[in-house]
């Protein structure tokens, strides 16, 4: 048993418990927590293009429909939207602190993420004993889950909608039935966690000074204002180089121009984008790149998370543990899971 699990059992939440749908205060707290985490990213570099999440009632309604089914598995028919799940069993109520703590637990997968500024993509760290070391162990792959974290900080995701359900009549997870529990569902658009061709998950944001791609539209340091379109001008595809054309990989715009004379005029618009910067389609903003990590292009200091951010030792009441684990895990009579 991880030490963090043992600590979790000691805490008792004093906040008022709820059993119904999310209140407006709950929604505000969940949204604020997401944006605080997004604004504060700094490792391996600050984000130049992090967009502000806004609450979306359509995503909320779809999340509620799925939560009402009391199935702790991802909805495979949800369409092109991101989805994070957090659950606790057995329990018949929840507190706002526990829901906000669930968002923090998603983000805490950063501890298991292999990622540097030289990485082509994000991968799970490799441990000798992942089942007891991972923040969130994936029993299907035998590795740590990192996708909840990357969705929370996916720069292009700018809409969020969540819902909760107290499943007093029972809950099903991966075909296993439980007496009951609480299920939190959050959905995001545009969807995050796009896979790199060969290297795990794509880098979730552009490196550089905070708000470099939206200078002048950055009311909160680290977040491009809602409704702003960041200037993500660069060469290369979304997953970088190489660029594949007719089955051949090209590693630069120079290579493409050599192979296809007049690339910018004749091919970029139809076959690209590959060389938006080189072809003069856009102008690169100042402050991009690893040399500008830690910089700030305006905005007030990043907001604190709403209320008191719970630690793992203060997120649960006796008999109900909110913890990130993929497979069902018995913890002194309580089952906890995150997907």
CSV table of C-alpha atoms in Angstrom, one decimal:
chain,number,residue,atom,x,y,z
A,1,UNK,CA,0.0,0.0,0.0
A,2,UNK,CA,1.4,3.4,-0.9
A,3,UNK,CA,2.1,5.8,1.9
A,4,UNK,CA,-0.4,8.3,0.4
A,5,UNK,CA,-3.2,5.8,0.7
A,6,UNK,CA,-2.5,5.3,4.4
A,7,UNK,CA,-2.5,9.1,4.9
A,8,UNK,CA,-5.8,9.4,3.1
A,9,UNK,CA,-7.5,7.3,5.7
A,10,UNK,CA,-6.7,9.7,8.4
A,11,UNK,CA,-8.6,12.7,7.1
A,12,UNK,CA,-12.1,13.6,7.9
A,13,UNK,CA,-13.9,16.2,5.8
A,14,UNK,CA,-15.9,18.8,7.7
A,15,UNK,CA,-17.6,20.3,4.7
A,16,UNK,CA,-21.3,19.9,4.2
A,17,UNK,CA,-22.0,16.7,2.2
A,18,UNK,CA,-24.4,16.7,-0.8
A,19,UNK,CA,-26.3,14.0,-2.7
A,20,UNK,CA,-27.8,15.9,-5.7
A,21,UNK,CA,-26.6,17.5,-8.9
A,22,UNK,CA,-23.8,20.0,-8.9
A,23,UNK,CA,-24.7,23.4,-7.6
A,24,UNK,CA,-23.5,26.6,-9.3
A,25,UNK,CA,-20.9,27.0,-6.6
A,26,UNK,CA,-19.7,23.4,-7.3
A,27,UNK,CA,-19.4,24.2,-11.0
A,28,UNK,CA,-17.5,27.4,-10.3
A,29,UNK,CA,-15.1,25.6,-8.0
A,30,UNK,CA,-14.4,22.8,-10.5
A,31,UNK,CA,-13.8,25.3,-13.3
A,32,UNK,CA,-11.6,27.5,-11.2
A,33,UNK,CA,-9.5,24.6,-10.1
A,34,UNK,CA,-8.9,23.6,-13.8
A,35,UNK,CA,-8.0,27.1,-14.8
A,36,UNK,CA,-5.7,27.6,-11.8
A,37,UNK,CA,-3.8,24.4,-12.7
A,38,UNK,CA,-3.6,25.3,-16.4
A,39,UNK,CA,-2.4,28.9,-15.6
A,40,UNK,CA,0.3,27.5,-13.3
A,41,UNK,CA,2.0,25.0,-15.6
A,42,UNK,CA,5.8,25.5,-15.5
A,43,UNK,CA,7.5,22.1,-16.0
A,44,UNK,CA,9.2,21.5,-18.3
A,45,UNK,CA,8.3,25.0,-19.5
A,46,UNK,CA,5.6,27.6,-19.2
A,47,UNK,CA,2.7,27.6,-21.7
A,48,UNK,CA,2.6,30.2,-24.5
A,49,UNK,CA,-0.8,29.3,-25.7
A,50,UNK,CA,-2.9,28.0,-22.8
A,51,UNK,CA,-6.6,28.9,-23.3
A,52,UNK,CA,-9.0,29.7,-20.6
A,53,UNK,CA,-11.7,27.0,-20.0
A,54,UNK,CA,-15.3,28.2,-19.9
A,55,UNK,CA,-18.3,26.2,-18.6
A,56,UNK,CA,-20.3,24.6,-21.4
A,57,UNK,CA,-23.9,23.6,-20.7
A,58,UNK,CA,-24.0,21.1,-23.6
A,59,UNK,CA,-21.0,19.3,-22.2
A,60,UNK,CA,-22.5,19.4,-18.8
A,61,UNK,CA,-25.8,17.9,-20.0
A,62,UNK,CA,-24.0,15.1,-21.8
A,63,UNK,CA,-21.8,14.4,-18.7
A,64,UNK,CA,-25.0,14.2,-16.6
A,65,UNK,CA,-26.5,11.6,-19.0
A,66,UNK,CA,-23.4,9.4,-18.7
A,67,UNK,CA,-23.1,9.9,-14.9
A,68,UNK,CA,-26.7,9.0,-14.4
A,69,UNK,CA,-26.0,5.5,-15.9
A,70,UNK,CA,-23.6,4.9,-12.9
A,71,UNK,CA,-21.0,3.2,-15.2
A,72,UNK,CA,-17.4,4.0,-14.2
A,73,UNK,CA,-16.0,3.4,-17.7
A,74,UNK,CA,-15.5,5.9,-20.5
A,75,UNK,CA,-18.4,6.5,-22.9
A,76,UNK,CA,-17.1,5.0,-26.2
A,77,UNK,CA,-19.8,6.8,-28.2
A,78,UNK,CA,-19.3,10.3,-26.8
A,79,UNK,CA,-17.8,11.7,-30.1
A,80,UNK,CA,-14.8,14.0,-30.3
A,81,UNK,CA,-14.7,15.2,-26.8
A,82,UNK,CA,-12.3,14.5,-23.9
A,83,UNK,CA,-13.5,12.8,-20.8
A,84,UNK,CA,-12.1,12.4,-17.3
A,85,UNK,CA,-13.8,10.2,-14.6
A,86,UNK,CA,-13.4,10.2,-10.9
A,87,UNK,CA,-15.3,8.0,-8.5
A,88,UNK,CA,-15.6,6.7,-4.9
A,89,UNK,CA,-17.3,3.6,-3.4
A,90,UNK,CA,-19.1,3.0,-1.2
A,91,UNK,CA,-20.6,6.4,-0.3
A,92,UNK,CA,-23.9,8.1,-0.7
A,93,UNK,CA,-22.7,11.7,-0.7
A,94,UNK,CA,-19.9,14.0,-1.6
A,95,UNK,CA,-18.4,17.4,-0.7
A,96,UNK,CA,-17.1,20.2,-2.9
A,97,UNK,CA,-13.6,19.7,-1.5
A,98,UNK,CA,-13.7,16.1,-2.7
A,99,UNK,CA,-14.7,17.1,-6.2
A,100,UNK,CA,-12.0,19.7,-6.4
A,101,UNK,CA,-9.6,17.2,-5.0
A,102,UNK,CA,-10.5,14.9,-7.8
A,103,UNK,CA,-9.4,17.5,-10.4
A,104,UNK,CA,-6.1,17.9,-8.4
A,105,UNK,CA,-5.7,14.1,-8.5
A,106,UNK,CA,-6.0,14.1,-12.3
A,107,UNK,CA,-3.3,16.7,-12.4
A,108,UNK,CA,-1.1,14.8,-10.0
A,109,UNK,CA,-0.3,12.3,-12.7
A,110,UNK,CA,2.4,14.8,-13.7
A,111,UNK,CA,4.5,12.9,-11.2
A,112,UNK,CA,4.4,9.8,-13.4
A,113,UNK,CA,4.9,11.7,-16.7
A,114,UNK,CA,8.2,11.4,-18.7
A,115,UNK,CA,8.5,14.8,-20.2
A,116,UNK,CA,11.3,17.2,-21.0
A,117,UNK,CA,11.7,20.1,-23.5
A,118,UNK,CA,13.5,17.7,-25.8
A,119,UNK,CA,10.7,15.1,-25.7
A,120,UNK,CA,8.8,14.4,-28.9
A,121,UNK,CA,5.8,13.3,-26.9
A,122,UNK,CA,4.7,12.5,-23.3
A,123,UNK,CA,5.0,8.9,-22.0
A,124,UNK,CA,4.5,7.2,-18.6
A,125,UNK,CA,7.6,6.8,-16.5
A,126,UNK,CA,8.8,3.2,-16.0
A,127,UNK,CA,8.9,1.9,-12.5
A,128,UNK,CA,10.0,-1.5,-11.1
A,129,UNK,CA,6.8,-1.7,-9.2
A,130,UNK,CA,4.2,0.5,-11.0
A,131,UNK,CA,1.2,-0.9,-9.2
A,132,UNK,CA,2.4,0.6,-5.9
A,133,UNK,CA,4.3,3.6,-7.3
A,134,UNK,CA,2.0,5.1,-9.9
A,135,UNK,CA,-0.4,7.8,-8.9
A,136,UNK,CA,-2.9,6.0,-11.0
A,137,UNK,CA,-2.1,2.5,-12.1
A,138,UNK,CA,-3.5,1.1,-15.4
A,139,UNK,CA,-4.1,-2.6,-14.9
A,140,UNK,CA,-4.6,-3.1,-18.7
A,141,UNK,CA,-1.2,-1.8,-19.7
A,142,UNK,CA,0.8,-2.3,-16.5
A,143,UNK,CA,1.9,1.3,-16.6
A,144,UNK,CA,0.9,4.6,-15.0
A,145,UNK,CA,-2.0,6.6,-16.5
A,146,UNK,CA,-1.1,10.1,-17.5
A,147,UNK,CA,-4.0,11.0,-19.8
A,148,UNK,CA,-6.1,12.7,-17.1
A,149,UNK,CA,-3.2,15.1,-16.4
A,150,UNK,CA,-2.6,15.8,-20.1
A,151,UNK,CA,-6.3,16.5,-20.7
A,152,UNK,CA,-6.5,19.0,-17.8
A,153,UNK,CA,-3.6,21.0,-19.3
A,154,UNK,CA,-4.4,20.6,-23.0
A,155,UNK,CA,-4.0,24.1,-24.3
A,156,UNK,CA,-6.5,24.0,-27.1
A,157,UNK,CA,-9.3,22.7,-24.9
A,158,UNK,CA,-11.4,25.7,-24.0
A,159,UNK,CA,-14.8,24.3,-22.9
A,160,UNK,CA,-15.6,22.2,-19.9
A,161,UNK,CA,-18.8,20.6,-18.6
A,162,UNK,CA,-19.0,18.3,-15.6
A,163,UNK,CA,-21.7,16.4,-13.7
A,164,UNK,CA,-22.0,14.2,-10.6
A,165,UNK,CA,-24.2,11.3,-9.6
A,166,UNK,CA,-24.6,9.5,-6.3
A,167,UNK,CA,-25.2,6.0,-7.4
A,168,UNK,CA,-27.1,4.6,-4.3
A,169,UNK,CA,-28.6,1.8,-6.4
A,170,UNK,CA,-25.2,0.4,-7.4
A,171,UNK,CA,-22.3,1.2,-9.8
A,172,UNK,CA,-20.6,-0.9,-12.5
A,173,UNK,CA,-16.9,-0.6,-13.3
A,174,UNK,CA,-15.3,-2.7,-16.0
A,175,UNK,CA,-18.1,-5.3,-15.7
A,176,UNK,CA,-17.8,-5.5,-11.9
A,177,UNK,CA,-20.7,-4.4,-9.7
A,178,UNK,CA,-20.5,-2.4,-6.5
A,179,UNK,CA,-23.1,-1.5,-3.9
A,180,UNK,CA,-23.0,2.2,-4.7
A,181,UNK,CA,-20.8,5.2,-5.0
A,182,UNK,CA,-20.3,8.7,-6.4
A,183,UNK,CA,-19.3,9.3,-10.1
A,184,UNK,CA,-17.8,12.6,-11.3
A,185,UNK,CA,-17.7,13.1,-15.1
A,186,UNK,CA,-15.9,16.0,-16.9
A,187,UNK,CA,-15.9,16.5,-20.6
A,188,UNK,CA,-13.7,18.8,-22.7
A,189,UNK,CA,-13.7,20.3,-26.2
A,190,UNK,CA,-11.7,20.5,-28.3
A,191,UNK,CA,-10.6,17.1,-27.4
A,192,UNK,CA,-7.1,16.6,-25.9
A,193,UNK,CA,-4.7,13.7,-25.7
A,194,UNK,CA,-4.0,13.4,-29.4
A,195,UNK,CA,-1.5,10.6,-30.0
A,196,UNK,CA,1.9,11.2,-31.4
A,197,UNK,CA,2.8,9.1,-34.3
A,198,UNK,CA,5.5,7.2,-32.4
A,199,UNK,CA,6.0,8.9,-29.1
A,200,UNK,CA,3.0,8.7,-26.7
A,201,UNK,CA,0.9,11.8,-26.4
A,202,UNK,CA,1.6,15.0,-28.2
A,203,UNK,CA,3.1,17.9,-26.3
A,204,UNK,CA,-0.1,19.6,-24.8
A,205,UNK,CA,1.0,23.2,-25.3
A,206,UNK,CA,3.5,25.4,-27.0
A,207,UNK,CA,6.6,26.3,-25.0
A,208,UNK,CA,7.5,29.9,-24.3
A,209,UNK,CA,6.5,32.9,-22.1
A,210,UNK,CA,3.1,32.8,-20.6
A,211,UNK,CA,0.5,34.1,-23.1
A,212,UNK,CA,3.1,34.7,-25.8
A,213,UNK,CA,0.6,33.7,-28.5
A,214,UNK,CA,-2.1,36.1,-27.1
A,215,UNK,CA,-0.2,39.1,-25.8
A,216,UNK,CA,-2.6,41.8,-25.0
A,217,UNK,CA,-5.4,39.3,-24.3
A,218,UNK,CA,-4.2,37.8,-21.1
A,219,UNK,CA,-6.1,39.1,-18.1
A,220,UNK,CA,-4.8,36.3,-15.9
A,221,UNK,CA,-1.1,35.4,-16.2
A,222,UNK,CA,-0.8,32.1,-18.0
A,223,UNK,CA,-4.3,32.0,-19.7
A,224,UNK,CA,-5.3,33.5,-23.0
A,225,UNK,CA,-8.6,35.2,-22.5
A,226,UNK,CA,-11.8,33.3,-23.4
A,227,UNK,CA,-12.7,33.9,-27.0
A,228,UNK,CA,-9.1,34.7,-28.0
A,229,UNK,CA,-7.5,32.8,-30.9
A,230,UNK,CA,-3.9,32.2,-30.0
A,231,UNK,CA,-1.3,32.8,-32.7
A,232,UNK,CA,0.2,29.4,-33.0
A,233,UNK,CA,2.5,30.2,-35.9
A,234,UNK,CA,5.2,27.6,-36.6
A,235,UNK,CA,6.6,25.2,-39.1
A,236,UNK,CA,5.9,21.5,-38.8
A,237,UNK,CA,2.8,19.5,-38.2
A,238,UNK,CA,1.0,19.3,-34.9
A,239,UNK,CA,3.3,16.4,-33.9
A,240,UNK,CA,6.4,18.1,-35.3
A,241,UNK,CA,8.7,16.6,-37.8
A,242,UNK,CA,9.0,14.5,-39.9
A,243,UNK,CA,6.2,15.5,-42.4
A,244,UNK,CA,5.0,12.6,-44.5
A,245,UNK,CA,4.2,13.1,-48.1
A,246,UNK,CA,3.5,10.3,-50.6
A,247,UNK,CA,5.0,7.8,-48.1
A,248,UNK,CA,8.2,9.7,-47.7
A,249,UNK,CA,9.3,11.5,-44.5
A,250,UNK,CA,10.7,15.1,-44.7
A,251,UNK,CA,12.4,16.7,-41.8
A,252,UNK,CA,12.3,20.4,-42.7
A,253,UNK,CA,10.8,22.9,-45.0
A,254,UNK,CA,14.1,23.0,-46.9
A,255,UNK,CA,13.7,19.3,-47.7
A,256,UNK,CA,10.1,19.8,-48.8
A,257,UNK,CA,11.0,22.7,-51.1
A,258,UNK,CA,13.9,20.7,-52.6
A,259,UNK,CA,11.5,17.7,-53.3
A,260,UNK,CA,8.6,19.8,-54.5
A,261,UNK,CA,9.6,23.0,-56.3
A,262,UNK,CA,7.4,25.9,-55.3
A,263,UNK,CA,6.1,24.1,-52.2
A,264,UNK,CA,4.8,27.3,-50.6
A,265,UNK,CA,2.9,28.5,-53.7
A,266,UNK,CA,1.8,25.1,-55.0
A,267,UNK,CA,1.5,22.7,-52.2
A,268,UNK,CA,1.3,24.3,-48.8
A,269,UNK,CA,-2.4,25.2,-48.9
A,270,UNK,CA,-3.5,21.9,-50.4
A,271,UNK,CA,-1.2,19.4,-48.7
A,272,UNK,CA,0.0,21.2,-45.5
A,273,UNK,CA,0.1,22.7,-43.1
A,274,UNK,CA,3.8,22.1,-42.8
A,275,UNK,CA,5.6,25.4,-43.4
A,276,UNK,CA,3.2,28.1,-42.3
A,277,UNK,CA,6.0,30.2,-40.9
A,278,UNK,CA,8.4,29.7,-43.7
A,279,UNK,CA,5.7,30.3,-46.4
A,280,UNK,CA,4.7,33.6,-44.7
A,281,UNK,CA,1.2,32.4,-43.9
A,282,UNK,CA,1.6,33.7,-40.4
A,283,UNK,CA,4.0,35.7,-38.3
A,284,UNK,CA,5.6,34.1,-35.2
A,285,UNK,CA,4.9,36.0,-32.0
A,286,UNK,CA,7.7,37.0,-29.7
A,287,UNK,CA,8.4,34.8,-26.7
A,288,UNK,CA,8.0,31.4,-28.2
A,289,UNK,CA,10.5,28.6,-27.5
A,290,UNK,CA,12.4,27.2,-24.6
A,291,UNK,CA,14.6,30.2,-24.3
A,292,UNK,CA,11.5,32.1,-23.0
A,293,UNK,CA,10.4,29.5,-20.5
A,294,UNK,CA,9.3,31.2,-17.3
A,295,UNK,CA,8.5,34.6,-19.0
A,296,UNK,CA,5.2,36.4,-18.6
A,297,UNK,CA,3.5,38.5,-21.3
A,298,UNK,CA,1.0,40.3,-19.1
A,299,UNK,CA,-1.9,39.4,-16.9
A,300,UNK,CA,-2.5,39.5,-13.2
A,301,UNK,CA,-1.0,36.7,-11.0
A,302,UNK,CA,-2.6,33.3,-11.5
A,303,UNK,CA,-5.6,32.7,-9.3
A,304,UNK,CA,-5.4,30.3,-6.3
A,305,UNK,CA,-7.6,27.3,-6.5
A,306,UNK,CA,-11.1,27.9,-5.0
A,307,UNK,CA,-11.3,27.5,-1.3
A,308,UNK,CA,-8.8,25.4,0.6
A,309,UNK,CA,-7.1,23.0,-1.7
A,310,UNK,CA,-7.4,19.6,-0.1
A,311,UNK,CA,-4.4,17.4,0.4
A,312,UNK,CA,-4.8,13.6,0.1
A,313,UNK,CA,-5.1,13.5,3.9
A,314,UNK,CA,-8.1,15.7,4.0
A,315,UNK,CA,-10.1,14.6,0.9
A,316,UNK,CA,-12.2,11.8,2.4
A,317,UNK,CA,-14.6,10.9,5.1
A,318,UNK,CA,-14.6,7.5,6.9
A,319,UNK,CA,-15.7,4.8,4.5
A,320,UNK,CA,-15.5,6.8,1.3
A,321,UNK,CA,-12.1,7.4,-0.3
A,322,UNK,CA,-11.6,9.6,-3.4
A,323,UNK,CA,-8.4,8.3,-4.9
A,324,UNK,CA,-7.0,7.8,-8.4
A,325,UNK,CA,-6.8,4.2,-9.1
A,326,UNK,CA,-7.8,2.5,-12.4
A,327,UNK,CA,-8.7,-1.0,-11.1
A,328,UNK,CA,-10.9,-1.6,-8.1
A,329,UNK,CA,-8.8,-1.6,-5.0
A,330,UNK,CA,-10.0,-2.5,-1.5
A,331,UNK,CA,-8.9,0.0,1.1
A,332,UNK,CA,-10.2,-0.9,4.5
A,333,UNK,CA,-13.6,-1.7,3.0
A,334,UNK,CA,-13.6,1.2,0.5
A,335,UNK,CA,-13.1,1.0,-3.3
A,336,UNK,CA,-11.7,4.0,-5.1
A,337,UNK,CA,-11.1,4.5,-8.8
A,338,UNK,CA,-10.3,7.0,-11.4
A,339,UNK,CA,-10.5,6.6,-15.2
